[in-house]
Amino acid sequence: MTEQTTAVRFEHVDKWFGQLHVLQDINLEVARGERIVICGPSGSGKSTLIRCCNGLEPYQRGRIVVNGIELTENRRTVEQVRRQVGMVFQQFNLFPHLTVLENCTLAPIWVRKMPRAEAEELAMEYLRRVRIPDKAHSYPGQLSGGQQQRVAIARALCMQPRIMLFDEPTSALDPEMISEVLDAMVELAESGMTMLCVTHEMGFAREVADRIVFMDGGRIVEQSPTAQFFAAPQTERARQFLGQILAR
Amino acid sequence: MRVPERTAAVLAWARRNLFSSPLNALLTLLGLWLLWLVVPPLLQWLWLQADFVGSSREDCRGDGACWVFVRVHLDQFLYGFYPPAERWRVNLGIALLLVPALPLLIPPLRRFRRVWLLALLAYPPVAWWLFHGGLGLSVVDTGLWGGLFLTLVIAATGMAAALPLGLLLALGRRSRLPVVRATATVFIEFWRGVPLITVLFMASVMLPLFLPSGLSLDKLLRALIGVALFAGAYMAEVIRGGLQGVPAGQYEAAQALGLSYWQQMRLVIVPQALRMVVPGIVNVFIALFKETSLVLIIGLFDLLGVVQAAVTNPDWLGFVLEGYVFAAAVFWAFCYGMSRISRRLERRPDMKAQEQQEMA
């Protein structure tokens, strides 16, 4: 793959939390428009991996290149990367003191210097896409978890990112709200967005992902095309994991 | 028949709430007895047997308080020794404070943020010009300022300076840069560790020793600086508590959107942190308001100072109680007002958003 078609590239990345070696020799290449689901048991480093993609976590060894920009300690380049990478968190992390609309327009206005009217128009468009335009003037505290997470997706999209990161977006939701969030994500995937999702929703993975990255103990144990991963996982560890998670 | 029904309801309520057990009945009776001991004599003194009209101590004939004393000295209590002919300037200056406060009182005005900010920034110089004079107005030396006016000047300056100073110090103390962090920490710990009295003494006695001869700072100005730095250090710790209370996810979300450090602080973190610590901030404000009376020891006459001077006036000896009760009432009214404003701020919907999210 050339730089033009590569969205994210990890080259021999290592990361430690103190003594703990949380990412070990990570090599991963994600093409533009590709949809990756990262799964694995808890503590396997999958959240850390995804948080490295927009510089929320520093890494100690190797190279991470996002959209042709190498992520370094340099604040400029980090901010440059973040402008092109949207992120959705497990706990939504909406700004509680701002309305839904203000949450969505904050970054376009301040980071991209977009006129307020234009930013609001853009925000309404994305709020419509996640089917929540009627809540534009509510505060996050007045919304259900599923609604909040959809707003969080709209907020990230308002920066018109090239890549979207999802860090267990449905894990904090009540079961009946999971599907509304997954639907929004499926729709996004169909629009051709490059996506990296950490999730335990195997149904979603099967429907949307081009490739599954399976992690364990800070390593990428296996990465294979979705159908192949579910039909015939190559490693014993992945087989075990799938057995457990699909048995539920 | 209505009336008996209501009486019955009252009796039932009293029975349920005041006389539900022998111990409760005893406590109720004890409470009533204490009220009976305190309230009637207090009312007698404050009002029923008090004198209200007159212009000299000869008019104090009743057994109660003689409010004539306060009435005669009222101008002095309010303005100190500010020349009577110029007192309209004080009134105007304080009334002008309403202009920057308008958006707080009338929410729709908040949209005109630039105008509001401009008014806020323009107020201190305009107020200083009105109060002190110059440029067409006759100069009133700060030594003549006094009474409630001086109390308000010191308290307002202290509050206005403490908030931004405290904010910067709090951010500094949480900075990743060691030098910034150390500077903020040392500053905060120094000013918090020193009693305000000492600060005021240093400001009035020691500071002039360090200043080059010929350069002299106004005594009031020195006291104001001292009070502001002192209050700023306290404020810093209150605000730091708020900053620490903002969940890590908020920082991460702000970062992930590409906001710069100062944008993250200004737009996301600080607004939430300040909302969380409104009660703490008001607490510092109230303490500061009351501590302004300490400026008496460096020869500035705030409300309490002026009252104290009046009660030792040979023409009006013996009215200590009236003077202090008046001063206490004024202080209480202002402090209670601040606490009411704080409660109202806390009830605003965008202020409560945080709690709701935590409950959800």
mmCIF file of C-alpha atoms in Angstrom, chain A residues 51 54 56 79 82-83 85 87 89 93-98 106-107 110-111 113 139-143 148 155-156 159, chain B residues 113 176 249-250 252-261 263-264 266-268 271-272 275 349-350 353-354 356-357 360:
data_model
loop_
_atom_site.group_PDB
_atom_site.id
_atom_site.type_symbol
_atom_site.label_atom_id
_atom_site.label_comp_id
_atom_site.label_asym_id
_atom_site.label_seq_id
_atom_site.Cartn_x
_atom_site.Cartn_y
_atom_site.Cartn_z
ATOM 1 C CA ARG A 51 -6.103 5.651 21.649
ATOM 2 C CA ASN A 54 -5.000 10.171 17.819
ATOM 3 C CA LEU A 56 -4.366 10.312 23.481
ATOM 4 C CA GLU A 79 -3.385 18.521 16.799
ATOM 5 C CA ARG A 82 -6.752 15.015 15.694
ATOM 6 C CA ARG A 83 -8.425 17.339 13.218
ATOM 7 C CA VAL A 85 -9.557 11.712 13.274
ATOM 8 C CA MET A 87 -13.321 9.516 18.259
ATOM 9 C CA PHE A 89 -15.832 6.938 23.680
ATOM 10 C CA ASN A 93 -18.020 12.201 27.168
ATOM 11 C CA LEU A 94 -20.413 14.828 25.907
ATOM 12 C CA PHE A 95 -19.837 18.252 27.437
ATOM 13 C CA PRO A 96 -22.612 18.500 30.030
ATOM 14 C CA HIS A 97 -22.613 22.305 30.236
ATOM 15 C CA LEU A 98 -23.347 22.708 26.513
ATOM 16 C CA LEU A 106 -17.691 23.674 19.376
ATOM 17 C CA ALA A 107 -14.802 22.147 17.474
ATOM 18 C CA TRP A 110 -12.937 26.960 17.347
ATOM 19 C CA VAL A 111 -10.647 24.513 15.570
ATOM 20 C CA LYS A 113 -12.809 28.566 12.399
ATOM 21 C CA TYR A 139 -28.571 19.250 27.420
ATOM 22 C CA PRO A 140 -26.804 15.877 27.400
ATOM 23 C CA GLY A 141 -28.101 15.145 30.895
ATOM 24 C CA GLN A 142 -31.622 15.119 29.526
ATOM 25 C CA LEU A 143 -30.905 12.352 26.993
ATOM 26 C CA GLN A 148 -26.032 10.591 24.014
ATOM 27 C CA ARG A 155 -20.118 15.573 17.266
ATOM 28 C CA ALA A 156 -17.131 13.647 15.969
ATOM 29 C CA MET A 159 -15.157 17.822 12.224
ATOM 30 C CA ARG B 113 -21.084 38.839 24.820
ATOM 31 C CA ARG B 176 2.869 19.727 33.278
ATOM 32 C CA GLY B 249 -13.120 11.724 29.813
ATOM 33 C CA GLN B 250 -13.904 15.408 29.385
ATOM 34 C CA GLU B 252 -9.896 13.341 26.424
ATOM 35 C CA ALA B 253 -12.984 14.296 24.441
ATOM 36 C CA ALA B 254 -11.757 17.891 24.200
ATOM 37 C CA GLN B 255 -8.341 16.693 23.059
ATOM 38 C CA ALA B 256 -9.771 14.258 20.564
ATOM 39 C CA LEU B 257 -11.694 17.094 18.916
ATOM 40 C CA GLY B 258 -8.402 18.856 18.251
ATOM 41 C CA LEU B 259 -8.843 21.729 20.701
ATOM 42 C CA SER B 260 -5.618 23.336 21.866
ATOM 43 C CA TYR B 261 -4.725 23.384 25.573
ATOM 44 C CA GLN B 263 -9.266 26.068 24.157
ATOM 45 C CA GLN B 264 -9.774 22.882 26.145
ATOM 46 C CA ARG B 266 -11.568 27.796 28.329
ATOM 47 C CA LEU B 267 -14.390 26.015 26.542
ATOM 48 C CA VAL B 268 -14.691 22.685 28.265
ATOM 49 C CA PRO B 271 -16.687 26.241 32.789
ATOM 50 C CA GLN B 272 -17.476 22.860 34.322
ATOM 51 C CA ARG B 275 -19.899 25.430 38.087
ATOM 52 C CA PRO B 349 -30.466 24.170 34.240
ATOM 53 C CA ASP B 350 -27.118 24.308 32.474
ATOM 54 C CA ALA B 353 -26.508 19.280 33.735
ATOM 55 C CA GLN B 354 -23.554 17.521 35.323
ATOM 56 C CA GLN B 356 -28.200 14.694 35.693
ATOM 57 C CA GLN B 357 -25.653 13.032 33.545
ATOM 58 C CA ALA B 360 -28.433 8.839 33.998
#
